[in-house]
Amino acid sequence: MEGFFKYIGKSVEKIDALALATGQPLFTDDMEIKNALQIKSLYSPYAHAIIEDIEEEEALKIPGVKLILSYKNTPQYLHTTAGQGWPEPSPYDTCMFNRKVRYVGDRVLTVAAETEEIATEALKHIKVNYKILPAVFDPEEAMKEGAPVIHDEEGISGVYDARRNLVAHIEVKTGDIEKGFRESDVVVEDTFETHYAQHCPIEPHVTITYLDEYGRLVIRTSTQVPFHVRRIVSQVTGIPLKDIRVIKPRIGGGFGVKQEIILEEICAYTTYLTGRPARYLYSREEEFISSRTRHPMKIKVKIGAKKDGTFNAIKMYALSNTGAYGTHGLTVASNTGSKTLPLYNKAENVEFIADVVYTNLPVAGAYRGYGATQGYAALEQVVDEVAEKLGISPIEIRKKNHIRSGETSPIFRALGEGREGVTQYIQSESLDRLIEAGAKEISWSENRRKKTGKQSKVRGIGMAMLMQGSGIPAVDMGAATIKLNEDGSFNILYGGTDIGTGLDTVVAQIVGETLGTSPDKVIVYAADTDITPFDKGAYASSGTFVSGGAVYNAALKLREQVFEYAREKFNEFDTKEFLIEDGEVISKRSGRRISLSEIAYETFYVRKHQQLMATASFISQSSPPPFAVHFVEIEVDTETGQITPIKYVAAVDCGIPINPELVKGQIIGAIVNGIGYALTEEFEFGKSGKMVNPNFLYYRIPSSRDIPEIVPIIIETYEPTGAYGAKSVAEVNINGPIPAIGNALYNATGIRIHKTPYTPEKVLKALKDNINK
Amino acid sequence: MKAHFTINGEKKEFEFSEGEVLLDLLRRNGYTEVKGNCYLGTCGACTVLIGGIPRASCVTLAAQVVGQEILTVKGIGSIKHPHPIQKAFAEKGAVQCGFCTPGAVLTAYALLKNNPSPTVEDIKIALDGNLCRCTGYIQQIEAIKYAIELIKGGK
């Protein structure tokens, strides 16, 4: 698209980058707030218990302690902490504070005091009496008759079968699955388990609340979903929605974990009751033990294929552990099927079944990849197993079976996010090109297993093919307002939620392109519920596609107004041959021109007397998938069990990359996060269900020394339903590392590990078992 | 107790308690460009330079560094006059959420002071203590390589 667009496809510098690199006070906790109460929390030491009593009198006597909140003095409104569109597809199974605690780390109470030290001290003087209940940690056990019932409270809703701890049960079938297997030449079945992990944004959750000069409640918070925060805080606290203003400053990373409303309601309620500003900041330990995690799953995949490699039937069963509360339980499990199975649409017989189960373990929620990551961990390894059984290359089997432009999959319609989906046809796709480009870069060959100079070290190459979506179709809306200023600059006011991705820069480029203005003359103000229009927020890979779509629609509307003013001025019949570029409207027919600055001056002060401005919304009826094909070369040390990724190649189709440098950042960032998940990051639990490694010493996220050479290859397609042909790119690439490394491990050593992460211990054990076989 | 520190070239006097860590002292006094709250020295977001050496301010007692020269990211450049490393980070996609950026920039600053022509391996080793969850490090490394060019070119 080089040369076709002026600002689209250009690596415009991220508009907030220099401010961030020079340390400006941009984050939630960088604001100086005088006289704020400091909030600290007490957590359950038991995995399952009833709080019989809380003895807080001693703590209340400590000077400086202002407020203790618990189930005893807070509204008991059942709701979900999932910051999703309304009505949320997650169950209403929690209150601000619950009388029953359901995992080690469940919040029992909070203390608000004059200083953090006093609040922390006060926690030591509170005695909580628990009646301990039997706990269940294994999702299979949790579903059995006689297992402890985790949610037996009155009034919960949206739970499939609370008596069996079953949050959701999903069943989707197309064709005749058994007939499909019967008529297949080979059938392969295998089961893979994925594990608990945490998002680890370097900025933890933090919220500041205060009353403004009119007594309205202001919530400044590190969130991905400012509008959902306003709605849910109102719902949970009973404070009228009109009295709440949510401001999203710069956010220090989210990856899904800040799609949850877990601090805001308590901080808000503290301010509401005391009239005092309040500050609630999670520590790294709290981030691990009491925020949200990725749903661990056990996934069984069965594929039936013809001799030539064509898939005939695919069956997937996912057992998802949502932990103590059901937030995102149904929708994450839905995506395990809906974001994976359509990739192989040549199979006419498809069955997807999922059970989502409560256990007395930490709460799972939204995490980049959102169920697809778990699905691909299993699916892409079974695809390799089928290929091997048929004697076909992993590349050929994928080429034979992948979805193509103009095609659909019945799964799109049958399975949406927690409900029926929408029919959609793929309009942009280049999987064969992705495969070829990636294979070339990694030097793929049929004989790719390599010896190294050292006896104990072997190398192998593996691949994985992936897709995701772009927003939640027919559900999630974004809106934007754009107005013209006297110097020809524009303000964008929109609800889109840049959490570090660069969305604000992307929308400045969209406006720049549409309104003939350099993006540095586009001032972006985002996500303030008093000032900007609604937007669903940052999740489901919706930033560029949905929020960007809203900005694009508003820009088109404003362009019409600008053209109409120029038409009157030029005294022409229509605007058909009008252009807008370099801050001017030009009539190609008459050669007349007028600058945007002149138009603004005239419309403000001379004629018309109106503000040229437009507001528009965007909702999509489809969720065009970005596609990616990953290749990784790894080295396995057969003496230590250590896997070292050597080179990682990701060929990616995200439509038109509006800002290639930002796209590159999304690709590499997701891959490195995925490599951490595949190799080192893991929750370790004690016997009581306590997470015992809640810090970066023992929960190892990748550092600069852990990364391989990474080569992102962006292959452009044009998605007609996206602004300037763009699709999403934020999530899809986190899905690759587990299956690609898993396949590379098999290629290198002949072992396949069925439970992530691929730690040295597991590799060594598998190597040993393989020799003994 | 009360003592003097030199912060970004300015002599300052602050009051602090015996056990207070430098991170808290700095943020309490408006140096909010110093991030981080792991208090274990594991994430590097709180990195400041003490006598030119990168240190995790969350595990450094204020009392330990009395009278010393402390440099935060604001001490090396501003929006109007950014240091080449800050400029390079912004231009090369090395800033996503930006929360780890002040620490990473300072680490790079210290590296280039001691070793104006580091290898990629040197850069990786230097950045090892500055965790970043957004970028995957590649663009940070590219930015530092670019900063070296800018510095050599006198920009």
PDB file of N, CA and C in Angstrom, chain A residues 458-527:
ATOM      1  N   VAL A 458      20.433 -31.260  20.821  1.00  0.00           N
ATOM      2  CA  VAL A 458      19.814 -31.491  19.516  1.00  0.00           C
ATOM      3  C   VAL A 458      18.896 -30.330  19.185  1.00  0.00           C
ATOM      4  N   ARG A 459      18.717 -30.117  17.910  1.00  0.00           N
ATOM      5  CA  ARG A 459      17.839 -29.045  17.487  1.00  0.00           C
ATOM      6  C   ARG A 459      16.673 -29.569  16.668  1.00  0.00           C
ATOM      7  N   GLY A 460      15.552 -28.864  16.778  1.00  0.00           N
ATOM      8  CA  GLY A 460      14.389 -29.229  15.976  1.00  0.00           C
ATOM      9  C   GLY A 460      13.595 -27.991  15.631  1.00  0.00           C
ATOM     10  N   ILE A 461      12.738 -28.146  14.630  1.00  0.00           N
ATOM     11  CA  ILE A 461      11.895 -27.031  14.199  1.00  0.00           C
ATOM     12  C   ILE A 461      10.435 -27.464  14.248  1.00  0.00           C
ATOM     13  N   GLY A 462       9.592 -26.590  14.738  1.00  0.00           N
ATOM     14  CA  GLY A 462       8.165 -26.887  14.776  1.00  0.00           C
ATOM     15  C   GLY A 462       7.380 -25.693  14.289  1.00  0.00           C
ATOM     16  N   MET A 463       6.130 -25.936  13.954  1.00  0.00           N
ATOM     17  CA  MET A 463       5.282 -24.850  13.456  1.00  0.00           C
ATOM     18  C   MET A 463       3.897 -24.898  14.080  1.00  0.00           C
ATOM     19  N   ALA A 464       3.161 -23.829  13.915  1.00  0.00           N
ATOM     20  CA  ALA A 464       1.756 -23.791  14.337  1.00  0.00           C
ATOM     21  C   ALA A 464       1.034 -22.758  13.486  1.00  0.00           C
ATOM     22  N   MET A 465      -0.234 -23.035  13.216  1.00  0.00           N
ATOM     23  CA  MET A 465      -1.055 -22.109  12.420  1.00  0.00           C
ATOM     24  C   MET A 465      -2.172 -21.591  13.325  1.00  0.00           C
ATOM     25  N   LEU A 466      -2.487 -20.300  13.209  1.00  0.00           N
ATOM     26  CA  LEU A 466      -3.339 -19.667  14.222  1.00  0.00           C
ATOM     27  C   LEU A 466      -4.302 -18.643  13.627  1.00  0.00           C
ATOM     28  N   MET A 467      -5.378 -18.414  14.332  1.00  0.00           N
ATOM     29  CA  MET A 467      -6.234 -17.277  14.021  1.00  0.00           C
ATOM     30  C   MET A 467      -6.825 -16.734  15.327  1.00  0.00           C
ATOM     31  N   GLN A 468      -7.450 -15.585  15.241  1.00  0.00           N
ATOM     32  CA  GLN A 468      -8.179 -15.035  16.384  1.00  0.00           C
ATOM     33  C   GLN A 468      -9.408 -14.347  15.797  1.00  0.00           C
ATOM     34  N   GLY A 469      -9.865 -13.250  16.397  1.00  0.00           N
ATOM     35  CA  GLY A 469     -10.959 -12.475  15.824  1.00  0.00           C
ATOM     36  C   GLY A 469     -10.600 -11.011  15.903  1.00  0.00           C
ATOM     37  N   SER A 470     -11.540 -10.155  15.511  1.00  0.00           N
ATOM     38  CA  SER A 470     -11.369  -8.709  15.684  1.00  0.00           C
ATOM     39  C   SER A 470     -12.648  -8.199  16.335  1.00  0.00           C
ATOM     40  N   GLY A 471     -12.652  -8.117  17.647  1.00  0.00           N
ATOM     41  CA  GLY A 471     -13.834  -7.649  18.371  1.00  0.00           C
ATOM     42  C   GLY A 471     -14.913  -8.716  18.476  1.00  0.00           C
ATOM     43  N   ILE A 472     -15.924  -8.421  19.268  1.00  0.00           N
ATOM     44  CA  ILE A 472     -17.042  -9.353  19.433  1.00  0.00           C
ATOM     45  C   ILE A 472     -18.181  -8.876  18.545  1.00  0.00           C
ATOM     46  N   PRO A 473     -18.509  -9.662  17.512  1.00  0.00           N
ATOM     47  CA  PRO A 473     -19.470  -9.169  16.523  1.00  0.00           C
ATOM     48  C   PRO A 473     -20.877  -9.024  17.106  1.00  0.00           C
ATOM     49  N   ALA A 474     -21.556  -7.997  16.641  1.00  0.00           N
ATOM     50  CA  ALA A 474     -22.957  -7.750  16.993  1.00  0.00           C
ATOM     51  C   ALA A 474     -23.160  -7.530  18.498  1.00  0.00           C
ATOM     52  N   VAL A 475     -22.087  -7.314  19.235  1.00  0.00           N
ATOM     53  CA  VAL A 475     -22.191  -7.053  20.676  1.00  0.00           C
ATOM     54  C   VAL A 475     -21.484  -5.741  21.049  1.00  0.00           C
ATOM     55  N   ASP A 476     -20.212  -5.668  20.669  1.00  0.00           N
ATOM     56  CA  ASP A 476     -19.385  -4.601  21.240  1.00  0.00           C
ATOM     57  C   ASP A 476     -19.256  -3.398  20.320  1.00  0.00           C
ATOM     58  N   MET A 477     -19.588  -2.249  20.889  1.00  0.00           N
ATOM     59  CA  MET A 477     -19.651  -0.994  20.141  1.00  0.00           C
ATOM     60  C   MET A 477     -18.606  -0.018  20.668  1.00  0.00           C
ATOM     61  N   GLY A 478     -18.127   0.806  19.756  1.00  0.00           N
ATOM     62  CA  GLY A 478     -17.278   1.929  20.141  1.00  0.00           C
ATOM     63  C   GLY A 478     -17.824   3.186  19.494  1.00  0.00           C
ATOM     64  N   ALA A 479     -17.520   4.342  20.086  1.00  0.00           N
ATOM     65  CA  ALA A 479     -18.006   5.596  19.522  1.00  0.00           C
ATOM     66  C   ALA A 479     -16.940   6.668  19.668  1.00  0.00           C
ATOM     67  N   ALA A 480     -17.043   7.688  18.810  1.00  0.00           N
ATOM     68  CA  ALA A 480     -16.031   8.742  18.800  1.00  0.00           C
ATOM     69  C   ALA A 480     -16.627  10.059  18.348  1.00  0.00           C
ATOM     70  N   THR A 481     -16.060  11.131  18.851  1.00  0.00           N
ATOM     71  CA  THR A 481     -16.400  12.479  18.405  1.00  0.00           C
ATOM     72  C   THR A 481     -15.126  13.135  17.885  1.00  0.00           C
ATOM     73  N   ILE A 482     -15.258  13.842  16.775  1.00  0.00           N
ATOM     74  CA  ILE A 482     -14.104  14.590  16.252  1.00  0.00           C
ATOM     75  C   ILE A 482     -14.551  16.017  15.982  1.00  0.00           C
ATOM     76  N   LYS A 483     -13.728  16.985  16.348  1.00  0.00           N
ATOM     77  CA  LYS A 483     -14.076  18.386  16.071  1.00  0.00           C
ATOM     78  C   LYS A 483     -12.888  19.121  15.481  1.00  0.00           C
ATOM     79  N   LEU A 484     -13.214  20.146  14.715  1.00  0.00           N
ATOM     80  CA  LEU A 484     -12.206  20.919  13.991  1.00  0.00           C
ATOM     81  C   LEU A 484     -11.866  22.197  14.752  1.00  0.00           C
ATOM     82  N   ASN A 485     -10.565  22.514  14.834  1.00  0.00           N
ATOM     83  CA  ASN A 485     -10.106  23.734  15.508  1.00  0.00           C
ATOM     84  C   ASN A 485      -9.583  24.771  14.503  1.00  0.00           C
ATOM     85  N   GLU A 486      -9.381  26.017  14.984  1.00  0.00           N
ATOM     86  CA  GLU A 486      -9.036  27.135  14.081  1.00  0.00           C
ATOM     87  C   GLU A 486      -7.724  26.968  13.327  1.00  0.00           C
ATOM     88  N   ASP A 487      -6.821  26.162  13.852  1.00  0.00           N
ATOM     89  CA  ASP A 487      -5.557  25.999  13.122  1.00  0.00           C
ATOM     90  C   ASP A 487      -5.585  24.778  12.214  1.00  0.00           C
ATOM     91  N   GLY A 488      -6.793  24.219  12.027  1.00  0.00           N
ATOM     92  CA  GLY A 488      -6.907  23.041  11.177  1.00  0.00           C
ATOM     93  C   GLY A 488      -6.548  21.749  11.892  1.00  0.00           C
ATOM     94  N   SER A 489      -6.326  21.850  13.191  1.00  0.00           N
ATOM     95  CA  SER A 489      -6.104  20.625  13.964  1.00  0.00           C
ATOM     96  C   SER A 489      -7.460  20.014  14.353  1.00  0.00           C
ATOM     97  N   PHE A 490      -7.403  18.794  14.797  1.00  0.00           N
ATOM     98  CA  PHE A 490      -8.631  18.111  15.220  1.00  0.00           C
ATOM     99  C   PHE A 490      -8.469  17.551  16.628  1.00  0.00           C
ATOM    100  N   ASN A 491      -9.563  17.542  17.348  1.00  0.00           N
ATOM    101  CA  ASN A 491      -9.615  16.785  18.598  1.00  0.00           C
ATOM    102  C   ASN A 491     -10.412  15.507  18.351  1.00  0.00           C
ATOM    103  N   ILE A 492      -9.858  14.412  18.832  1.00  0.00           N
ATOM    104  CA  ILE A 492     -10.664  13.187  18.906  1.00  0.00           C
ATOM    105  C   ILE A 492     -11.017  12.986  20.371  1.00  0.00           C
ATOM    106  N   LEU A 493     -12.283  12.792  20.636  1.00  0.00           N
ATOM    107  CA  LEU A 493     -12.720  12.357  21.965  1.00  0.00           C
ATOM    108  C   LEU A 493     -13.338  10.990  21.754  1.00  0.00           C
ATOM    109  N   TYR A 494     -12.729   9.978  22.331  1.00  0.00           N
ATOM    110  CA  TYR A 494     -13.320   8.653  22.123  1.00  0.00           C
ATOM    111  C   TYR A 494     -13.091   7.785  23.350  1.00  0.00           C
ATOM    112  N   GLY A 495     -13.889   6.752  23.434  1.00  0.00           N
ATOM    113  CA  GLY A 495     -13.820   5.882  24.604  1.00  0.00           C
ATOM    114  C   GLY A 495     -12.809   4.778  24.471  1.00  0.00           C
ATOM    115  N   GLY A 496     -12.172   4.671  23.318  1.00  0.00           N
ATOM    116  CA  GLY A 496     -11.192   3.616  23.074  1.00  0.00           C
ATOM    117  C   GLY A 496     -10.106   3.660  24.140  1.00  0.00           C
ATOM    118  N   THR A 497      -9.605   2.510  24.507  1.00  0.00           N
ATOM    119  CA  THR A 497      -8.788   2.425  25.710  1.00  0.00           C
ATOM    120  C   THR A 497      -7.397   1.919  25.376  1.00  0.00           C
ATOM    121  N   ASP A 498      -6.490   2.865  25.142  1.00  0.00           N
ATOM    122  CA  ASP A 498      -5.106   2.518  24.860  1.00  0.00           C
ATOM    123  C   ASP A 498      -4.439   2.121  26.171  1.00  0.00           C
ATOM    124  N   ILE A 499      -4.058   0.856  26.276  1.00  0.00           N
ATOM    125  CA  ILE A 499      -3.430   0.391  27.519  1.00  0.00           C
ATOM    126  C   ILE A 499      -1.936   0.171  27.318  1.00  0.00           C
ATOM    127  N   GLY A 500      -1.424   0.818  26.278  1.00  0.00           N
ATOM    128  CA  GLY A 500      -0.013   0.675  25.966  1.00  0.00           C
ATOM    129  C   GLY A 500       0.214   0.173  24.550  1.00  0.00           C
ATOM    130  N   THR A 501      -0.875  -0.204  23.885  1.00  0.00           N
ATOM    131  CA  THR A 501      -0.783  -0.805  22.557  1.00  0.00           C
ATOM    132  C   THR A 501      -0.446   0.202  21.478  1.00  0.00           C
ATOM    133  N   GLY A 502      -0.787   1.480  21.703  1.00  0.00           N
ATOM    134  CA  GLY A 502      -0.595   2.480  20.655  1.00  0.00           C
ATOM    135  C   GLY A 502      -1.884   2.816  19.919  1.00  0.00           C
ATOM    136  N   LEU A 503      -3.024   2.405  20.475  1.00  0.00           N
ATOM    137  CA  LEU A 503      -4.306   2.675  19.820  1.00  0.00           C
ATOM    138  C   LEU A 503      -4.523   4.168  19.571  1.00  0.00           C
ATOM    139  N   ASP A 504      -4.133   5.017  20.528  1.00  0.00           N
ATOM    140  CA  ASP A 504      -4.333   6.461  20.339  1.00  0.00           C
ATOM    141  C   ASP A 504      -3.572   6.969  19.110  1.00  0.00           C
ATOM    142  N   THR A 505      -2.436   6.383  18.857  1.00  0.00           N
ATOM    143  CA  THR A 505      -1.650   6.761  17.678  1.00  0.00           C
ATOM    144  C   THR A 505      -2.320   6.245  16.406  1.00  0.00           C
ATOM    145  N   VAL A 506      -2.809   5.021  16.454  1.00  0.00           N
ATOM    146  CA  VAL A 506      -3.510   4.435  15.314  1.00  0.00           C
ATOM    147  C   VAL A 506      -4.715   5.300  14.916  1.00  0.00           C
ATOM    148  N   VAL A 507      -5.487   5.751  15.886  1.00  0.00           N
ATOM    149  CA  VAL A 507      -6.679   6.542  15.532  1.00  0.00           C
ATOM    150  C   VAL A 507      -6.280   7.930  15.034  1.00  0.00           C
ATOM    151  N   ALA A 508      -5.164   8.464  15.521  1.00  0.00           N
ATOM    152  CA  ALA A 508      -4.684   9.748  14.974  1.00  0.00           C
ATOM    153  C   ALA A 508      -4.311   9.570  13.505  1.00  0.00           C
ATOM    154  N   GLN A 509      -3.740   8.439  13.171  1.00  0.00           N
ATOM    155  CA  GLN A 509      -3.394   8.165  11.771  1.00  0.00           C
ATOM    156  C   GLN A 509      -4.647   8.010  10.913  1.00  0.00           C
ATOM    157  N   ILE A 510      -5.658   7.365  11.461  1.00  0.00           N
ATOM    158  CA  ILE A 510      -6.917   7.175  10.716  1.00  0.00           C
ATOM    159  C   ILE A 510      -7.559   8.533  10.429  1.00  0.00           C
ATOM    160  N   VAL A 511      -7.583   9.392  11.426  1.00  0.00           N
ATOM    161  CA  VAL A 511      -8.151  10.729  11.236  1.00  0.00           C
ATOM    162  C   VAL A 511      -7.279  11.530  10.280  1.00  0.00           C
ATOM    163  N   GLY A 512      -5.980  11.431  10.442  1.00  0.00           N
ATOM    164  CA  GLY A 512      -5.068  12.143   9.546  1.00  0.00           C
ATOM    165  C   GLY A 512      -5.316  11.763   8.095  1.00  0.00           C
ATOM    166  N   GLU A 513      -5.426  10.486   7.840  1.00  0.00           N
ATOM    167  CA  GLU A 513      -5.645  10.007   6.469  1.00  0.00           C
ATOM    168  C   GLU A 513      -6.984  10.480   5.920  1.00  0.00           C
ATOM    169  N   THR A 514      -8.010  10.401   6.756  1.00  0.00           N
ATOM    170  CA  THR A 514      -9.371  10.693   6.281  1.00  0.00           C
ATOM    171  C   THR A 514      -9.597  12.190   6.120  1.00  0.00           C
ATOM    172  N   LEU A 515      -8.943  12.978   6.949  1.00  0.00           N
ATOM    173  CA  LEU A 515      -9.186  14.415   6.939  1.00  0.00           C
ATOM    174  C   LEU A 515      -7.975  15.213   6.447  1.00  0.00           C
ATOM    175  N   GLY A 516      -7.089  14.540   5.739  1.00  0.00           N
ATOM    176  CA  GLY A 516      -6.005  15.238   5.067  1.00  0.00           C
ATOM    177  C   GLY A 516      -5.112  16.058   5.977  1.00  0.00           C
ATOM    178  N   THR A 517      -4.797  15.492   7.126  1.00  0.00           N
ATOM    179  CA  THR A 517      -4.064  16.251   8.133  1.00  0.00           C
ATOM    180  C   THR A 517      -2.963  15.384   8.716  1.00  0.00           C
ATOM    181  N   SER A 518      -1.848  15.977   8.983  1.00  0.00           N
ATOM    182  CA  SER A 518      -0.769  15.211   9.594  1.00  0.00           C
ATOM    183  C   SER A 518      -1.215  14.721  10.982  1.00  0.00           C
ATOM    184  N   PRO A 519      -0.930  13.476  11.324  1.00  0.00           N
ATOM    185  CA  PRO A 519      -1.378  12.946  12.625  1.00  0.00           C
ATOM    186  C   PRO A 519      -0.891  13.783  13.819  1.00  0.00           C
ATOM    187  N   ASP A 520       0.186  14.552  13.651  1.00  0.00           N
ATOM    188  CA  ASP A 520       0.618  15.360  14.802  1.00  0.00           C
ATOM    189  C   ASP A 520      -0.302  16.569  15.021  1.00  0.00           C
ATOM    190  N   LYS A 521      -1.248  16.772  14.092  1.00  0.00           N
ATOM    191  CA  LYS A 521      -2.257  17.807  14.327  1.00  0.00           C
ATOM    192  C   LYS A 521      -3.586  17.188  14.786  1.00  0.00           C
ATOM    193  N   VAL A 522      -3.507  15.971  15.245  1.00  0.00           N
ATOM    194  CA  VAL A 522      -4.704  15.308  15.774  1.00  0.00           C
ATOM    195  C   VAL A 522      -4.467  15.071  17.267  1.00  0.00           C
ATOM    196  N   ILE A 523      -5.269  15.708  18.083  1.00  0.00           N
ATOM    197  CA  ILE A 523      -5.091  15.602  19.529  1.00  0.00           C
ATOM    198  C   ILE A 523      -6.079  14.555  20.033  1.00  0.00           C
ATOM    199  N   VAL A 524      -5.528  13.552  20.697  1.00  0.00           N
ATOM    200  CA  VAL A 524      -6.389  12.439  21.101  1.00  0.00           C
ATOM    201  C   VAL A 524      -6.658  12.508  22.599  1.00  0.00           C
ATOM    202  N   TYR A 525      -7.920  12.529  22.958  1.00  0.00           N
ATOM    203  CA  TYR A 525      -8.285  12.433  24.373  1.00  0.00           C
ATOM    204  C   TYR A 525      -9.183  11.218  24.525  1.00  0.00           C
ATOM    205  N   ALA A 526      -8.793  10.364  25.437  1.00  0.00           N
ATOM    206  CA  ALA A 526      -9.492   9.086  25.467  1.00  0.00           C
ATOM    207  C   ALA A 526      -9.980   8.698  26.844  1.00  0.00           C
ATOM    208  N   ALA A 527     -11.101   8.095  26.817  1.00  0.00           N
ATOM    209  CA  ALA A 527     -11.630   7.304  27.897  1.00  0.00           C
ATOM    210  C   ALA A 527     -11.795   8.082  29.198  1.00  0.00           C
TER     211      ALA A 527
END
